[in-house]
Short mmCIF file of C-alpha atoms in Angstrom, two decimals:
data_model
loop_
_atom_site.label_atom_id
_atom_site.label_comp_id
_atom_site.label_asym_id
_atom_site.label_seq_id
_atom_site.Cartn_x
_atom_site.Cartn_y
_atom_site.Cartn_z
CA MET A 105 105.55 72.58 67.11
CA SER A 106 105.84 72.08 70.91
CA ASN A 107 102.88 71.69 73.24
CA LYS A 108 103.86 74.99 74.82
CA SER A 109 103.68 76.77 71.50
CA LEU A 110 100.34 75.21 70.66
CA VAL A 111 98.83 76.17 74.00
CA TRP A 112 99.89 79.77 73.83
CA LEU A 113 99.03 80.14 70.18
CA PHE A 114 95.51 78.93 70.95
CA PHE A 115 95.18 81.23 73.94
CA LEU A 116 96.46 84.24 72.03
CA ALA A 117 94.17 83.43 69.14
CA LEU A 118 91.14 83.73 71.40
CA ILE A 119 92.13 87.19 72.53
CA ILE A 120 93.67 88.49 69.32
CA GLY A 121 90.78 87.14 67.28
CA GLY A 122 88.36 89.22 69.29
CA THR A 123 90.56 92.29 69.18
CA ALA A 124 90.97 92.00 65.44
CA ALA A 125 87.18 92.00 65.19
CA GLY A 126 87.14 95.58 66.40
CA ILE A 127 86.00 94.79 69.92
CA PHE A 128 87.80 97.43 71.95
CA ILE A 129 88.46 101.01 71.12
CA SER A 130 92.03 102.14 71.63
CA ASN A 131 91.14 105.62 72.85
CA THR A 132 88.36 106.02 74.33
CA SER A 133 94.69 97.54 101.55
CA ALA A 134 95.43 95.89 111.61
CA SER A 135 93.42 93.48 113.07
CA LYS A 136 94.58 91.13 115.85
CA ASP A 137 96.83 88.48 114.29
CA SER A 138 95.83 89.68 110.84
CA THR A 139 97.49 87.56 108.16
CA THR A 140 97.82 87.40 104.40
CA ILE A 141 99.72 84.33 103.30
CA ASP A 142 102.74 84.96 101.10
CA SER A 143 102.03 88.69 101.15
CA VAL A 144 104.07 91.50 102.65
CA ASN A 145 102.37 94.35 104.50
CA GLU A 146 103.66 97.88 104.12
CA VAL A 147 101.78 100.59 105.96
CA ASP A 148 103.06 104.12 106.44
CA THR A 149 100.84 106.13 108.75
CA GLY A 150 102.53 109.30 107.61
CA ALA A 151 101.65 111.23 104.51
CA THR A 152 104.59 109.98 102.45
CA ASN A 153 104.80 106.76 100.46
CA HIS A 154 107.38 104.29 101.75
CA GLN A 155 109.20 102.07 99.29
CA MET A 156 109.39 98.40 100.29
CA ASN A 157 112.58 96.42 99.61
CA HIS A 158 112.20 94.07 96.67
CA SER A 159 114.14 92.49 93.85
CA SER A 160 113.30 90.75 90.62
CA HIS A 161 113.77 86.99 90.77
CA GLY A 162 113.99 86.45 87.04
CA THR A 163 113.74 88.02 83.65
CA ALA A 164 110.92 86.47 82.04
CA GLY A 165 80.80 99.30 101.91
CA ALA A 166 79.22 98.56 104.39
CA GLY A 167 78.94 100.71 107.48
CA THR A 168 80.21 99.28 110.72
CA ALA A 169 78.16 96.54 112.35
CA ASP A 170 78.47 94.12 115.25
CA SER A 171 79.56 90.76 113.84
CA MET A 172 76.36 89.13 115.08
CA GLY A 173 74.05 92.07 114.55
CA GLU A 174 72.28 93.85 111.76
CA ALA A 175 74.43 95.54 109.15
CA ILE A 176 74.17 99.24 108.51
CA PRO A 177 73.42 99.91 104.81
CA PRO A 178 76.49 100.83 102.78
CA SER A 179 77.33 104.39 101.87
CA PRO A 180 79.17 104.04 98.58
CA SER A 181 79.62 107.74 97.90
CA PRO A 182 83.08 109.17 98.62
CA SER A 183 83.10 111.45 101.64
CA PRO A 184 82.67 115.14 100.75
CA GLU A 185 85.50 116.11 103.11
CA ALA A 186 87.99 113.91 101.28
CA THR A 187 87.22 115.52 97.95
CA ALA A 188 87.07 119.10 99.14
CA GLY A 189 90.63 119.78 98.04
CA THR A 190 92.48 118.23 95.12
CA VAL A 191 95.99 118.03 93.79
CA GLN A 192 96.95 117.47 90.20
CA GLU A 193 98.94 114.26 89.59
CA GLU A 194 99.78 113.46 86.00
CA GLN A 195 96.44 113.28 84.16
CA ALA A 196 94.28 112.61 87.23
CA THR A 197 92.66 114.97 89.68
CA LEU A 198 93.23 113.21 92.98
CA PRO A 199 91.26 113.55 96.19
CA HIS A 200 93.25 115.23 98.95
CA PRO A 201 93.21 114.09 102.60
CA LYS A 202 91.33 116.40 104.90
CA SER A 203 93.07 118.05 107.83
CA GLY A 204 94.06 115.51 110.49
CA GLN A 205 92.97 112.49 108.43
CA PRO A 206 95.30 109.46 108.83
CA VAL A 207 97.18 108.75 105.61
CA LYS A 208 98.38 105.27 104.65
CA GLY A 209 100.96 105.25 101.87
CA PHE A 210 101.99 102.35 99.67
CA THR A 211 104.22 101.84 96.65
CA LEU A 212 103.34 99.08 94.19
CA THR A 213 105.96 98.28 91.56
CA ALA A 214 104.82 96.35 88.50
CA MET A 215 107.70 94.03 87.69
CA GLU A 216 108.69 90.69 86.21
CA SER A 217 109.53 87.79 88.54
CA ASN A 218 109.89 84.04 88.54
CA TRP A 219 107.34 82.49 90.89
CA GLU A 220 107.00 78.91 92.20
CA LEU A 221 103.33 78.10 91.67
CA ALA A 222 103.51 74.40 92.52
CA SER A 223 106.15 71.92 93.60
CA GLY A 224 108.63 71.81 90.73
CA VAL A 225 106.73 74.43 88.70
CA THR A 226 108.31 77.88 88.52
CA GLN A 227 107.05 80.31 85.90
CA ALA A 228 107.66 83.80 84.66
CA VAL A 229 104.97 86.08 86.08
CA TRP A 230 104.08 89.75 86.32
CA THR A 231 103.75 91.06 89.86
CA TYR A 232 103.16 94.03 92.09
CA ASN A 233 106.24 94.16 94.36
CA GLY A 234 107.60 90.77 93.28
CA THR A 235 104.95 88.45 94.75
CA VAL A 236 101.73 86.78 93.69
CA PRO A 237 99.43 88.09 94.95
CA GLY A 238 100.88 91.57 95.30
CA GLN A 239 101.32 93.30 98.63
CA GLU A 240 98.11 93.34 100.65
CA ILE A 241 96.82 96.84 101.27
CA ARG A 242 95.16 96.74 104.69
CA VAL A 243 93.87 99.97 106.17
CA THR A 244 91.29 101.21 108.67
CA GLN A 245 87.98 102.80 107.76
CA GLY A 246 88.49 106.55 107.60
CA ASP A 247 92.11 106.40 106.41
CA PHE A 248 93.21 108.23 103.31
CA VAL A 249 94.93 105.74 101.01
CA ARG A 250 97.70 106.91 98.70
CA VAL A 251 99.21 104.35 96.32
CA THR A 252 102.09 105.09 93.96
CA LEU A 253 102.34 102.74 91.00
CA LYS A 254 105.79 102.33 89.45
CA ASN A 255 105.95 100.48 86.17
CA GLU A 256 109.09 98.39 85.59
CA LEU A 257 107.42 96.16 83.01
CA GLN A 258 107.80 96.56 79.28
CA VAL A 259 104.06 97.16 78.76
CA PRO A 260 101.62 99.78 80.06
CA VAL A 261 99.66 98.93 83.25
CA THR A 262 97.13 100.46 85.68
CA ILE A 263 95.52 99.67 89.04
CA HIS A 264 91.75 99.27 89.34
CA TRP A 265 90.23 99.04 92.84
CA HIS A 266 87.72 96.25 92.24
CA GLY A 267 84.45 96.85 94.07
CA TYR A 268 85.66 99.96 95.82
CA PRO A 269 83.64 103.15 95.24
CA VAL A 270 86.61 105.41 94.63
CA THR A 271 86.07 108.74 92.93
CA ALA A 272 86.02 108.32 89.18
CA GLY A 273 89.53 109.67 88.56
CA SER A 274 91.10 106.85 90.62
CA ASP A 275 89.20 103.93 89.03
CA GLY A 276 92.20 102.92 86.93
CA VAL A 277 90.51 102.19 83.60
CA PRO A 278 92.74 103.28 80.70
CA GLY A 279 91.06 105.45 78.13
CA ILE A 280 88.14 106.09 80.50
CA THR A 281 89.71 107.63 83.64
CA GLN A 282 93.44 107.82 82.84
CA ASP A 283 96.10 106.83 80.35
CA ALA A 284 97.75 103.48 80.99
CA VAL A 285 101.03 103.96 82.89
CA LYS A 286 103.86 103.42 80.44
CA PRO A 287 107.14 101.58 81.14
CA GLY A 288 109.35 103.68 83.41
CA GLU A 289 106.50 105.94 84.53
CA THR A 290 104.90 106.43 87.96
CA TYR A 291 101.32 107.30 88.79
CA THR A 292 99.63 108.05 92.12
CA TYR A 293 96.11 107.01 93.18
CA GLY A 294 94.31 108.44 96.19
CA PHE A 295 91.00 107.78 97.91
CA THR A 296 89.36 107.78 101.31
CA ALA A 297 88.69 104.30 102.72
CA ASP A 298 85.20 105.11 103.94
CA VAL A 299 83.55 101.74 103.17
CA ALA A 300 84.79 98.74 105.19
CA GLY A 301 85.08 95.28 103.65
CA THR A 302 87.05 92.88 101.45
CA TYR A 303 88.07 94.16 98.02
CA TRP A 304 90.95 93.64 95.61
CA TYR A 305 93.02 95.48 93.06
CA HIS A 306 94.28 94.50 89.62
CA SER A 307 95.43 95.95 86.35
CA HIS A 308 92.64 97.03 84.03
CA GLN A 309 94.92 97.38 81.00
CA GLU A 310 94.54 94.25 78.86
CA SER A 311 93.36 92.58 82.07
CA SER A 312 92.65 89.18 80.51
CA GLU A 313 96.42 88.91 80.04
CA GLN A 314 97.78 91.04 82.87
CA VAL A 315 95.61 89.63 85.68
CA ASP A 316 96.26 86.18 84.23
CA LYS A 317 100.01 86.79 84.69
CA GLY A 318 99.65 87.86 88.35
CA LEU A 319 98.96 91.59 88.52
CA TYR A 320 96.53 91.58 91.44
CA GLY A 321 96.35 91.84 95.25
CA ALA A 322 93.96 92.34 98.16
CA LEU A 323 92.51 95.58 99.50
CA ILE A 324 91.15 95.14 103.04
CA VAL A 325 89.40 97.99 104.86
CA GLU A 326 88.78 97.13 108.51
CA PRO A 327 85.86 98.74 110.36
CA GLU A 328 86.89 101.65 112.52
CA GLN A 329 85.03 100.30 115.57
CA SER A 330 84.31 96.58 115.55
CA GLU A 331 85.27 93.50 117.53
CA GLN A 332 88.08 91.83 115.61
CA PRO A 333 88.45 88.07 115.06
CA ASP A 334 91.32 86.17 116.63
CA LYS A 335 92.61 85.19 113.21
CA ASP A 336 91.99 86.95 109.90
CA TYR A 337 93.14 85.27 106.67
CA THR A 338 92.93 86.51 103.08
CA LEU A 339 92.65 83.70 100.51
CA ILE A 340 92.90 84.65 96.83
CA LEU A 341 91.86 81.94 94.37
CA ASP A 342 93.25 81.74 90.84
CA GLU A 343 94.08 79.39 87.94
CA TRP A 344 97.17 79.23 85.73
CA MET A 345 98.44 77.50 82.60
CA LYS A 346 101.46 75.29 83.13
CA GLU A 347 104.26 76.27 80.79
CA GLY A 348 105.60 73.55 78.54
CA GLY A 349 102.30 72.02 77.51
CA ASP A 350 100.34 69.52 79.65
CA ALA A 351 97.05 70.75 78.23
CA HIS A 352 95.71 67.17 78.53
CA GLY A 353 95.07 66.90 74.83
CA ALA A 354 92.65 69.80 74.80
CA HIS A 355 94.16 71.64 71.85
CA GLY A 356 92.85 70.44 68.56
CA SER A 357 89.94 68.43 69.94
CA GLY A 358 87.03 69.15 67.63
CA SER A 359 84.50 67.83 70.15
CA MET A 360 85.38 70.44 72.79
CA SER A 361 84.08 74.00 73.01
CA ASP A 362 86.42 76.94 73.56
CA GLU A 363 85.31 77.05 77.21
CA GLU A 364 86.00 73.33 77.70
CA MET A 365 89.40 73.69 76.12
CA MET A 366 90.26 76.67 78.32
CA ALA A 367 89.09 74.71 81.38
CA SER A 368 91.62 72.00 80.56
CA MET A 369 94.43 74.38 79.71
CA TYR A 370 94.19 76.26 83.02
CA ASN A 371 95.59 73.32 84.95
CA ILE A 372 97.18 74.84 88.07
CA TYR A 373 94.83 76.05 90.84
CA THR A 374 96.33 78.34 93.46
CA VAL A 375 95.57 79.95 96.81
CA ASN A 376 97.62 83.10 97.31
CA GLY A 377 99.81 82.10 94.37
CA LYS A 378 100.58 78.58 95.62
CA SER A 379 99.16 75.21 94.59
CA GLY A 380 98.90 71.79 96.22
CA SER A 381 101.56 71.08 98.83
CA LEU A 382 102.81 74.68 98.71
CA ILE A 383 99.52 76.13 100.02
CA LYS A 384 100.32 77.53 103.44
CA SER A 385 98.38 76.14 106.41
CA LEU A 386 95.99 78.31 108.38
CA GLU A 387 97.01 78.30 112.04
CA ALA A 388 94.43 78.56 114.83
CA ASN A 389 93.86 77.77 118.49
CA LEU A 390 90.95 75.92 120.02
CA GLY A 391 88.24 78.51 120.73
CA ASP A 392 89.47 81.05 118.16
CA THR A 393 87.09 83.03 115.99
CA VAL A 394 88.49 82.98 112.45
CA ARG A 395 87.58 85.21 109.53
CA LEU A 396 88.31 83.87 106.05
CA ARG A 397 88.27 86.43 103.24
CA PHE A 398 87.89 84.60 99.93
CA ILE A 399 88.64 86.54 96.73
CA ASN A 400 88.31 84.98 93.29
CA ALA A 401 90.89 86.55 90.96
CA GLY A 402 90.59 83.82 88.34
CA TYR A 403 88.16 82.96 85.59
CA ARG A 404 86.59 79.78 87.07
CA SER A 405 84.00 79.67 89.84
CA HIS A 406 85.09 77.62 92.85
CA GLY A 407 82.80 75.79 95.29
CA ILE A 408 84.38 75.99 98.75
CA HIS A 409 83.51 73.55 101.53
CA ILE A 410 84.44 74.30 105.15
CA PRO A 411 83.88 71.42 107.56
CA GLY A 412 81.72 72.22 110.57
CA GLU A 413 79.54 75.26 111.23
CA PHE A 414 80.18 78.72 109.84
CA ARG A 415 78.45 81.99 108.91
CA VAL A 416 78.73 83.91 105.66
CA VAL A 417 79.04 87.41 107.07
CA SER A 418 79.77 89.44 103.95
CA THR A 419 79.64 89.30 100.17
CA ASP A 420 81.58 91.70 97.96
CA GLY A 421 82.58 93.68 101.05
CA GLN A 422 78.97 94.26 102.14
CA GLU A 423 77.85 92.91 105.51
CA ILE A 424 74.87 90.53 105.57
CA ALA A 425 72.18 91.28 108.16
CA GLU A 426 71.84 88.56 110.84
CA PRO A 427 73.73 85.77 109.03
CA ALA A 428 72.59 82.32 110.16
CA VAL A 429 74.86 79.40 111.03
CA VAL A 430 75.14 76.89 108.19
CA LYS A 431 76.75 73.45 107.92
CA ASP A 432 77.53 71.01 105.13
CA GLU A 433 77.10 73.70 102.49
CA ILE A 434 79.30 74.65 99.55
CA VAL A 435 79.87 78.37 98.97
CA ASN A 436 80.33 79.02 95.27
CA ILE A 437 82.61 81.99 94.56
CA ALA A 438 82.44 83.43 91.06
CA PRO A 439 85.21 85.39 89.33
CA GLY A 440 85.50 88.85 90.86
CA GLU A 441 83.35 87.95 93.90
CA ARG A 442 84.39 88.02 97.56
CA TYR A 443 82.90 86.07 100.48
CA ASP A 444 83.84 86.65 104.12
CA ILE A 445 83.21 83.60 106.30
CA GLU A 446 83.47 83.44 110.10
CA LEU A 447 83.80 80.25 112.10
CA LYS A 448 84.67 79.10 115.61
CA ILE A 449 87.40 76.53 116.17
CA ASN A 450 85.39 74.07 118.27
CA SER A 451 87.39 70.91 117.60
CA PRO A 452 91.00 70.22 118.63
CA LYS A 453 91.55 68.32 115.37
CA ASP A 454 93.09 69.48 112.11
CA TYR A 455 91.05 69.56 108.90
CA ALA A 456 91.11 70.91 105.35
CA ILE A 457 89.09 73.42 103.36
CA GLU A 458 88.47 71.91 99.94
CA ALA A 459 86.86 72.66 96.58
CA HIS A 460 83.76 70.68 95.60
CA ASP A 461 82.49 71.44 92.09
CA ASP A 462 82.98 70.24 88.53
CA ASN A 463 86.40 71.85 88.00
CA LYS A 464 89.12 69.52 86.75
CA TYR A 465 91.97 70.15 89.19
CA ASN A 466 90.33 70.48 92.60
CA ASP A 467 92.88 68.11 94.17
CA GLN A 468 95.29 71.06 93.96
CA LEU A 469 92.98 73.40 95.89
CA VAL A 470 93.18 72.11 99.47
CA ILE A 471 93.78 74.54 102.34
CA PRO A 472 95.08 72.84 105.52
CA VAL A 473 93.79 74.13 108.87
CA LYS A 474 96.16 73.31 111.73
CA VAL A 475 94.79 73.55 115.28
CA SER A 476 97.35 74.10 118.02
CA GLY A 477 97.64 71.01 120.20
CA SER A 478 96.04 68.63 117.67
CA LYS A 479 99.16 66.44 117.52
CA GLY A 480 98.30 65.80 113.87
CA GLU A 481 94.94 64.18 114.56
CA GLU A 482 92.49 64.95 111.74
CA MET A 483 88.74 65.52 111.79
CA GLU A 484 86.52 63.00 109.98
CA VAL A 485 84.53 64.83 107.32
CA GLN A 486 81.52 63.53 105.37
CA HIS A 487 81.17 64.80 101.81
CA ASP A 488 78.16 62.83 100.58
CA GLN A 489 75.40 65.20 101.76
CA LEU A 490 76.71 68.61 100.86
CA THR A 491 74.29 71.20 99.48
CA ALA A 492 74.80 74.54 97.75
CA PHE A 493 74.74 77.71 99.85
CA ASP A 494 71.93 80.00 98.67
CA LEU A 495 72.90 83.63 99.16
CA TYR A 496 69.53 84.93 98.00
CA ASN A 497 67.67 83.09 100.78
CA TYR A 498 70.08 84.02 103.54
CA GLY A 499 70.24 86.75 106.13
CA LYS A 500 67.41 88.82 107.57
CA PRO A 501 64.63 89.59 105.08
CA ALA A 502 64.34 93.35 104.89
CA GLU A 503 63.12 96.13 102.70
CA SER A 504 65.65 98.72 101.68
CA GLU A 505 65.53 102.05 99.92
CA LEU A 506 66.18 100.34 96.61
CA SER A 507 63.50 97.69 97.08
CA LYS A 508 60.90 100.43 97.62
CA VAL A 509 61.66 102.44 94.48
CA GLN A 510 58.60 102.71 92.28
CA LYS A 511 60.10 104.51 89.30
CA PHE A 512 63.57 104.12 87.89
CA ALA A 513 65.17 106.80 85.75
CA LEU A 514 66.91 104.08 83.73
CA GLU A 515 65.72 100.53 83.11
CA TYR A 516 67.93 98.50 80.83
CA THR A 517 68.06 94.84 79.84
CA ALA A 518 71.46 93.43 78.86
CA VAL A 519 71.08 90.17 76.93
CA LEU A 520 74.35 88.25 77.30
CA ASN A 521 75.48 85.93 74.54
CA SER A 522 78.26 85.17 72.06
CA LYS A 523 78.68 84.81 68.32
CA MET A 524 81.28 84.26 65.66
CA ASN A 525 82.78 87.36 64.12
CA GLY A 526 85.10 86.54 61.26
CA ASN A 527 87.50 83.89 62.52
CA GLY A 528 86.97 84.63 66.22
CA GLN A 529 84.29 84.32 68.87
CA VAL A 530 83.03 87.50 70.47
CA TYR A 531 80.93 88.00 73.61
CA THR A 532 78.02 90.34 73.27
CA ILE A 533 75.53 92.53 75.08
CA ASN A 534 72.37 92.84 73.02
CA ASP A 535 74.23 91.31 70.08
CA LYS A 536 76.88 94.08 70.10
CA VAL A 537 80.43 94.33 71.38
CA PHE A 538 81.92 97.15 73.45
CA SER A 539 82.93 99.44 70.63
CA GLU A 540 79.42 99.24 69.16
CA LEU A 541 77.45 99.82 72.36
CA PRO A 542 76.25 103.28 73.38
CA ALA A 543 77.01 104.39 76.93
CA LEU A 544 74.18 104.08 79.46
CA GLN A 545 73.42 107.61 80.63
CA VAL A 546 72.33 108.68 84.13
CA LYS A 547 72.53 111.77 86.29
CA THR A 548 73.36 112.08 89.99
CA GLY A 549 70.50 110.86 92.18
CA ASP A 550 68.89 108.64 89.57
CA TYR A 551 67.70 105.16 90.46
CA VAL A 552 68.88 102.54 87.97
CA LYS A 553 67.51 99.06 87.28
CA LEU A 554 69.54 96.62 85.18
CA THR A 555 68.44 93.18 84.04
CA PHE A 556 71.13 90.68 83.03
CA GLU A 557 69.68 87.89 80.89
CA ASN A 558 72.06 85.10 79.91
CA GLN A 559 70.94 83.55 76.64
CA GLY A 560 74.33 81.92 76.05
CA THR A 561 75.88 78.65 77.15
CA VAL A 562 78.56 79.88 79.60
CA ASP A 563 78.65 81.75 82.92
CA HIS A 564 78.91 85.53 83.02
CA PRO A 565 79.87 87.18 86.35
CA MET A 566 78.80 90.78 85.71
CA HIS A 567 80.64 93.60 87.50
CA VAL A 568 79.58 97.24 87.92
CA HIS A 569 82.33 99.77 88.63
CA GLY A 570 81.94 102.51 91.25
CA HIS A 571 78.63 101.36 92.77
CA PHE A 572 77.09 98.75 95.05
CA PHE A 573 73.85 97.30 93.78
CA GLN A 574 71.04 95.31 95.37
CA VAL A 575 69.90 92.04 93.80
CA LEU A 576 66.13 92.40 93.47
CA GLU A 577 65.10 89.29 91.56
CA LYS A 578 66.44 86.00 90.26
CA ASN A 579 64.47 84.29 87.52
CA GLY A 580 61.29 86.15 88.41
CA ILE A 581 61.49 85.43 92.16
CA LYS A 582 61.92 88.38 94.49
CA VAL A 583 65.03 88.32 96.70
CA GLU A 584 63.69 89.05 100.19
CA SER A 585 67.04 89.85 101.83
CA ALA A 586 68.81 93.12 101.05
CA ILE A 587 71.84 91.56 99.36
CA MET A 588 74.31 94.22 98.20
CA LYS A 589 77.05 93.35 95.71
CA ASP A 590 79.26 94.69 92.94
CA THR A 591 79.63 91.41 91.00
CA VAL A 592 76.80 88.98 90.28
CA MET A 593 76.94 85.57 88.64
CA VAL A 594 74.55 85.13 85.73
CA LYS A 595 74.47 81.48 84.68
CA PRO A 596 73.04 80.24 81.37
CA GLY A 597 69.27 80.73 81.38
CA ASP A 598 69.35 83.11 84.35
CA LYS A 599 67.69 86.49 84.48
CA ILE A 600 69.02 88.64 87.34
CA VAL A 601 67.55 92.05 88.20
CA ILE A 602 69.70 94.53 90.12
CA ALA A 603 69.25 98.15 91.20
CA PHE A 604 71.48 100.95 92.43
CA LYS A 605 71.43 104.66 93.09
CA ALA A 606 73.58 106.80 90.85
CA ASP A 607 75.49 108.48 93.67
CA ASN A 608 79.10 108.40 92.45
CA PRO A 609 79.48 110.72 89.45
CA GLY A 610 81.89 109.65 86.77
CA ASN A 611 82.47 107.51 83.72
CA TRP A 612 82.30 103.82 84.64
CA MET A 613 82.45 100.32 83.17
CA ILE A 614 79.98 97.43 83.34
CA HIS A 615 81.53 94.17 82.13
CA CYS A 616 81.85 90.42 82.52
CA HIS A 617 84.57 89.45 85.01
CA GLU A 618 85.43 86.30 83.18
CA LEU A 619 88.06 88.56 81.72
CA HIS A 620 88.40 86.68 78.45
CA HIS A 621 84.75 87.56 77.84
CA ALA A 622 85.40 91.23 78.60
CA ALA A 623 88.33 91.14 76.17
CA GLY A 624 85.94 89.51 73.72
CA GLY A 625 83.52 92.44 73.85
CA MET A 626 81.18 91.95 76.84
CA ALA A 627 81.50 95.44 78.30
CA GLN A 628 79.57 98.72 78.25
CA GLN A 629 80.08 102.21 79.64
CA LEU A 630 77.94 103.98 82.26
CA THR A 631 78.26 107.76 82.15
CA TYR A 632 76.83 110.61 84.22
CA THR A 633 75.47 113.45 82.09
CA ASP A 634 76.12 115.93 84.93
CA PHE A 635 79.78 114.90 85.34
CA LYS A 636 82.64 116.63 83.60
CA SER A 637 85.81 114.57 83.53
CA GLY A 638 89.19 116.18 84.02
CA TYR A 639 90.66 113.52 81.75
CA THR A 640 90.60 113.56 77.97
CA PRO A 641 91.96 110.46 76.24
CA PRO A 642 94.58 111.29 73.62
CA SER A 643 94.23 109.86 70.16
CA ASN A 644 97.66 108.19 70.20
CA ALA A 645 97.59 106.36 73.58
CA ALA A 646 97.65 102.53 73.65
CA ASN A 647 94.77 102.34 76.11
CA LYS A 648 93.00 98.97 76.23
CA PRO A 649 90.27 99.19 78.91
CA GLU A 650 89.16 95.57 78.97
#
């Protein structure tokens, strides 16, 4: 049997093994010089979607804030005006734009393509509009966003707006908010972009496979009134398996864990779908202010080092109050997380943004920064005294509404672990997998406290749909800054306490965003008892809401 066959058989066994164990139930994006590398912008300011030209290549929030000032707390609830009227679209009840509201329309076509990931490495991928990542959706705060999904693949797909507090009907989780969109079908999503920040979208149907194959893109909501940077770059990080083998002997090694084997098998690291020499340079002028929007769409955390001074201005789309200047620090970005970093080009020399962590293929993840007039001269960078950036001791210490809550309507501890179930490994919450876990129940206005306790041996980046939460404690130590997120890394031995207000009625998911773990069972529902869904999952739909 070929290396290629062995690699894919092993990978499929991990997923199928978990599924066979009964894990999942079947029914149940213009600033000044704004740039996304290898992405095509399509913005229609009218009320009608506009189809971009494309072809298949193969067959295979935060409120507005001054950039140096204190952030206004986010308002995650959808605006009442945007939901005042609705139109029926397929199974979903969609928000309707209010009178006079700007409408930005997009069409995303799920399709097969061949994509050059690295020099000499072209693979069959699944895409939105023929590129990896898919078309960037970049809009302005206050716009109504209407996205039509067309499915030209041979499998059902959806679009989930990761981190964005859309109304429940547009969350894109099959079997929870809609049926998966079948081959040949179209489906329209709509929401008001009332929370500025960096977000992303991806399929939530069999996402461990579909995101892995390239079904993702960036959603950028620019503040309505804010000073814009001179350059604005979106940088989506990911990892891929090279077809044809080259798993570095991982398969069949009895001394390696599943996680170690997967870490070897994912052997191509990309930035905006390109690896190594194909990664496009970031262009800047001396004196420019540059905003870098990092999005991790993969399953590995990546430690990013930027030479010189910079500020971490946002995490998961939420502005950080009074971010300090840091230097010689590595910003670790977990799967599903986003970090916005601002820096000033103070040197006329070129340099590179690199990965510094224990990942195997970091030599492929190097982002060149070219400064106009440098004549190719490169900055000397020291790497021997780098320290880890600490988000939880950063920004202005402040009390928030959530940090003052004395009584929570729901307090729940989720113990994260794994176990063997039959011939496969499953990932558990309180020793149960998704299909065995009861939904967490809240009502509108409730305050909710969740504790994620990792008793396993691998990382779990936990993601909450539809809500921003505040990180209150890490390992028994209070977090003094009001850090708002939608995805939090829980490393082995960690105990992370978060809190949020139940202010977005619907049926939602809480799950690990190492998507193989979600496919393996580490997911649970959050439901509002005072919410009545307009969607009823049919008994015969192939919905797989991992």
